[in-house]
Structure formats: structure tokens, C-alpha cells
C-alpha positions as a Markdown table, in Angstrom:
| # | Residue | x | y | z |
|---|---|---|---|---|
| 1 | Met | 0.0 | 0.0 | 0.0 |
| 2 | Pro | 1.6 | 3.3 | -1.1 |
| 3 | Ile | 2.0 | 6.1 | 1.4 |
| 4 | Ile | 1.2 | 8.7 | -1.3 |
| 5 | Ala | -1.6 | 8.0 | -3.7 |
| 6 | Pro | -1.1 | 9.0 | -7.3 |
| 7 | Tyr | -4.6 | 10.5 | -7.4 |
| 8 | Ala | -6.8 | 12.8 | -5.4 |
| 9 | Gln | -9.4 | 11.5 | -3.1 |
| 10 | Asn | -12.0 | 12.0 | -5.8 |
| 11 | Pro | -10.3 | 12.3 | -9.2 |
| 12 | Leu | -13.4 | 13.8 | -10.8 |
| 13 | Ile | -13.6 | 16.9 | -8.6 |
| 14 | Asp | -10.6 | 19.3 | -8.5 |
| 15 | Gly | -11.9 | 21.6 | -5.7 |
| 16 | Arg | -11.8 | 24.9 | -7.6 |
| 17 | Gln | -15.6 | 25.2 | -8.1 |
| 18 | Ser | -18.0 | 26.7 | -5.6 |
| 19 | Asp | -20.9 | 24.6 | -4.2 |
| 20 | Arg | -23.3 | 26.6 | -6.3 |
| 21 | Ala | -21.2 | 26.1 | -9.5 |
| 22 | Met | -21.2 | 22.3 | -8.7 |
| 23 | Met | -25.0 | 22.4 | -8.3 |
| 24 | Val | -25.4 | 24.1 | -11.7 |
| 25 | Arg | -22.9 | 21.6 | -13.3 |
| 26 | Arg | -24.8 | 18.6 | -11.9 |
| 27 | Gly | -28.1 | 19.7 | -13.4 |
| 28 | Val | -26.5 | 20.5 | -16.8 |
| 29 | Gln | -24.7 | 17.1 | -16.8 |
| 30 | Arg | -28.0 | 15.4 | -16.1 |
| 31 | Leu | -29.6 | 17.3 | -19.0 |
| 32 | Leu | -26.8 | 16.4 | -21.4 |
| 33 | Thr | -27.0 | 12.8 | -20.3 |
| 34 | Asp | -30.8 | 12.8 | -21.0 |
| 35 | Leu | -29.9 | 14.1 | -24.4 |
| 36 | Arg | -27.5 | 11.2 | -24.8 |
| 37 | Tyr | -24.5 | 13.5 | -25.1 |
| 38 | Ala | -21.1 | 12.7 | -23.6 |
| 39 | Ser | -19.8 | 15.5 | -21.4 |
| 40 | Leu | -16.6 | 16.3 | -19.6 |
| 41 | Pro | -16.2 | 19.0 | -17.0 |
| 42 | Glu | -13.1 | 21.3 | -16.7 |
| 43 | Leu | -11.6 | 20.4 | -20.0 |
| 44 | Ala | -8.4 | 22.3 | -20.9 |
| 45 | Leu | -8.5 | 23.8 | -24.4 |
| 46 | Ala | -5.7 | 24.4 | -26.9 |
| 47 | Ser | -5.9 | 28.1 | -26.1 |
| 48 | Gly | -5.0 | 27.5 | -22.5 |
| 49 | Arg | -8.5 | 28.2 | -21.3 |
| 50 | Arg | -10.5 | 25.6 | -19.3 |
| 51 | Ala | -14.1 | 25.0 | -20.3 |
| 52 | Asp | -16.6 | 24.4 | -17.5 |
| 53 | Ile | -18.3 | 21.6 | -19.5 |
| 54 | Val | -17.6 | 20.3 | -23.0 |
| 55 | Ala | -20.3 | 18.1 | -24.6 |
| 56 | Leu | -20.0 | 15.9 | -27.6 |
| 57 | Thr | -23.4 | 15.3 | -29.3 |
| 58 | Gly | -24.5 | 12.2 | -31.1 |
| 59 | Gly | -24.0 | 14.1 | -34.4 |
| 60 | Gly | -20.4 | 15.0 | -33.5 |
| 61 | Glu | -21.0 | 18.6 | -32.6 |
| 62 | Phe | -19.0 | 20.1 | -29.7 |
| 63 | Trp | -20.9 | 22.3 | -27.2 |
| 64 | Ile | -19.2 | 24.3 | -24.5 |
| 65 | Val | -21.2 | 25.3 | -21.5 |
| 66 | Glu | -19.9 | 28.2 | -19.4 |
| 67 | Ile | -21.3 | 28.2 | -15.9 |
| 68 | Lys | -22.1 | 31.6 | -14.2 |
| 69 | Thr | -23.5 | 31.6 | -10.7 |
| 70 | Ser | -24.0 | 35.4 | -10.2 |
| 71 | Val | -24.3 | 38.7 | -12.0 |
| 72 | Gln | -20.8 | 39.6 | -10.7 |
| 73 | Asp | -19.4 | 36.3 | -12.0 |
| 74 | Phe | -20.7 | 37.1 | -15.5 |
| 75 | Arg | -19.6 | 40.7 | -15.5 |
| 76 | Val | -15.9 | 40.1 | -14.5 |
| 77 | Asp | -15.4 | 37.2 | -16.9 |
| 78 | Arg | -14.4 | 38.4 | -20.4 |
| 79 | Lys | -12.7 | 35.2 | -21.5 |
| 80 | Trp | -15.9 | 33.4 | -22.7 |
| 81 | Pro | -15.8 | 34.7 | -26.3 |
| 82 | Asp | -12.6 | 32.7 | -26.8 |
| 83 | Tyr | -14.5 | 29.5 | -26.3 |
| 84 | Arg | -16.2 | 29.9 | -29.7 |
| 85 | Leu | -12.9 | 28.8 | -31.3 |
| 86 | His | -13.3 | 25.4 | -29.7 |
| 87 | Cys | -17.0 | 24.5 | -30.2 |
| 88 | Asp | -19.9 | 24.4 | -32.6 |
| 89 | Arg | -22.3 | 25.9 | -30.1 |
| 90 | Leu | -21.7 | 28.0 | -27.0 |
| 91 | Phe | -24.0 | 28.1 | -24.0 |
| 92 | Phe | -24.3 | 29.7 | -20.6 |
| 93 | Ala | -25.7 | 27.8 | -17.7 |
| 94 | Thr | -27.0 | 29.4 | -14.5 |
| 95 | His | -29.5 | 28.9 | -11.7 |
| 96 | Pro | -32.8 | 30.6 | -10.9 |
| 97 | Gly | -31.2 | 33.2 | -8.6 |
| 98 | Val | -29.4 | 34.9 | -11.6 |
| 99 | Pro | -31.4 | 37.1 | -13.9 |
| 100 | Ile | -31.4 | 35.5 | -17.4 |
| 101 | Asp | -31.5 | 38.8 | -19.3 |
| 102 | Ile | -27.8 | 39.5 | -18.5 |
| 103 | Phe | -26.7 | 36.7 | -20.9 |
| 104 | Pro | -25.9 | 37.5 | -24.6 |
| 105 | Glu | -28.6 | 36.6 | -27.1 |
| 106 | Asp | -26.0 | 35.1 | -29.4 |
| 107 | Cys | -25.3 | 32.2 | -27.0 |
| 108 | Gly | -27.5 | 29.4 | -25.8 |
| 109 | Leu | -28.9 | 29.4 | -22.3 |
| 110 | Ile | -29.5 | 26.6 | -19.8 |
| 111 | Leu | -31.2 | 27.0 | -16.4 |
| 112 | Ser | -30.2 | 24.4 | -13.8 |
| 113 | Asp | -31.6 | 23.7 | -10.3 |
| 114 | Gly | -29.1 | 20.9 | -9.5 |
| 115 | Phe | -31.6 | 18.1 | -10.1 |
| 116 | Gly | -31.9 | 18.8 | -13.8 |
| 117 | Ala | -31.8 | 21.6 | -16.2 |
| 118 | His | -33.8 | 23.2 | -19.0 |
| 119 | Leu | -32.6 | 24.5 | -22.3 |
| 120 | Leu | -34.1 | 27.9 | -22.4 |
| 121 | Arg | -32.4 | 29.1 | -25.6 |
| 122 | Glu | -30.7 | 27.2 | -28.4 |
| 123 | Ala | -27.2 | 28.4 | -29.3 |
| 124 | Pro | -26.5 | 29.5 | -32.9 |
| 125 | Glu | -24.3 | 27.1 | -34.8 |
| 126 | His | -20.8 | 28.1 | -35.9 |
| 127 | Lys | -19.1 | 25.0 | -37.3 |
| 128 | Leu | -15.6 | 24.1 | -36.3 |
| 129 | Ala | -12.9 | 23.8 | -39.0 |
| 130 | Gly | -12.0 | 20.2 | -39.7 |
| 131 | Ala | -8.5 | 20.4 | -38.1 |
| 132 | Thr | -10.0 | 22.0 | -34.9 |
| 133 | Arg | -12.7 | 19.3 | -34.8 |
| 134 | Lys | -10.1 | 16.6 | -35.0 |
| 135 | Ala | -7.9 | 18.2 | -32.3 |
| 136 | Met | -11.0 | 18.6 | -30.0 |
| 137 | Thr | -12.0 | 15.0 | -30.6 |
| 138 | Leu | -8.5 | 13.8 | -29.6 |
| 139 | Lys | -8.4 | 16.1 | -26.6 |
| 140 | Phe | -11.9 | 14.9 | -25.5 |
| 141 | Ala | -11.1 | 11.2 | -26.0 |
| 142 | Arg | -7.7 | 11.4 | -24.2 |
| 143 | Ala | -9.1 | 13.3 | -21.3 |
| 144 | Ala | -12.1 | 10.9 | -20.9 |
| 145 | Ala | -9.8 | 7.9 | -21.0 |
| 146 | Gly | -7.4 | 9.4 | -18.5 |
| 147 | Arg | -10.2 | 10.3 | -16.1 |
| 148 | Leu | -11.7 | 6.8 | -16.4 |
| 149 | Leu | -8.3 | 5.3 | -15.5 |
| 150 | Met | -8.0 | 7.7 | -12.5 |
| 151 | Ala | -11.5 | 6.7 | -11.3 |
| 152 | Glu | -10.6 | 3.0 | -11.6 |
| 153 | Trp | -7.3 | 3.5 | -9.7 |
| 154 | Ala | -9.3 | 5.4 | -7.0 |
| 155 | Thr | -11.3 | 2.3 | -6.3 |
| 156 | Gly | -8.1 | 0.4 | -5.5 |
| 157 | Asn | -8.4 | -1.9 | -8.5 |
| 158 | Ser | -5.7 | -2.0 | -11.1 |
| 159 | Phe | -7.7 | -4.2 | -13.5 |
| 160 | Pro | -11.4 | -4.8 | -14.2 |
| 161 | Ala | -13.0 | -7.4 | -11.9 |
| 162 | Glu | -14.1 | -9.7 | -14.8 |
| 163 | Asp | -10.4 | -10.2 | -15.6 |
| 164 | Ala | -9.5 | -11.3 | -12.1 |
| 165 | Glu | -8.9 | -15.0 | -11.7 |
């Protein structure tokens, strides 16, 4: 048994998000799951930015969902336009305590209560270039595989149970 574990206590939570942001994220992830989309939170992008949630739709589109938990959170953050370079559609997600009229009309809008979420406004499409789509697909796949491995290691198993003899 190692003295130092190579993974955090829960490898799927990095501790930088507030409880309210985690609540919004949980509801959005449930919505995306209901839509049968794959999603990854906190995905680092080629630009050096980190997207709150990146979703891959059944049709191969990439969505980025930027979580905002207050009016102040939205007003001080000016990095979100950069996310358009990495997705086909850009959304904001928030909770009922934030006025929805502060969010730009040229982005989608999702309202989350933590138990689920509702798509209030569809995001306009701006198709990714082929090379960017390929890069995003590889980044998404590698991050998902790495997180799955970390989650497996966190259980204390180094191989799947069905392979054990």
C-alpha cells in the first residue's frame, strides 16, 4: 500500500468550483445525459482556457457550457468569447437566482436547479474547422480515457473485476 496516492481522493472533482457552480454543473450534466450527449467538466483547451463543460453530441458537434453563478461572476469574466474557437455551439448555464436577461442573445442558455436543467435558448451554430474538430475530438477522448483510469485507480483496483482469476 503506497504512502502517497497518485490520485486525489475523488479524481473527478478538482476543488476549484463553488458549491453553487457544482450544483449548476450537476443539473447541466443530467440534461446532457438525458440528451444522450457525452460530457466532460473542466476540459483544458488548446488556447490555455479551461471550459466548464464540453459536450459531444450524437451528431459529432461540440458544445461548450460556461457556468455563471452570479451577476458579478458574469460581469468580471471576459474570456468566454474565446470558447467559440473550440465549439460548434456556446451556452451559458446558471441557476434561478441569476437574472437570465444578462446573458448575450448570441449564446444558448441553460437553467439548472441541480436536479436537472432546461434548455431555455438554443445556441446558434458556428461550425468548427476540420482540423480544430479533430484536435478537439482527440483532446476529449484522451481526457475521458485518463479520467476513467484515475477513477478506476481510485477504487483500488488496477484491473477490471471480470479479468480477475
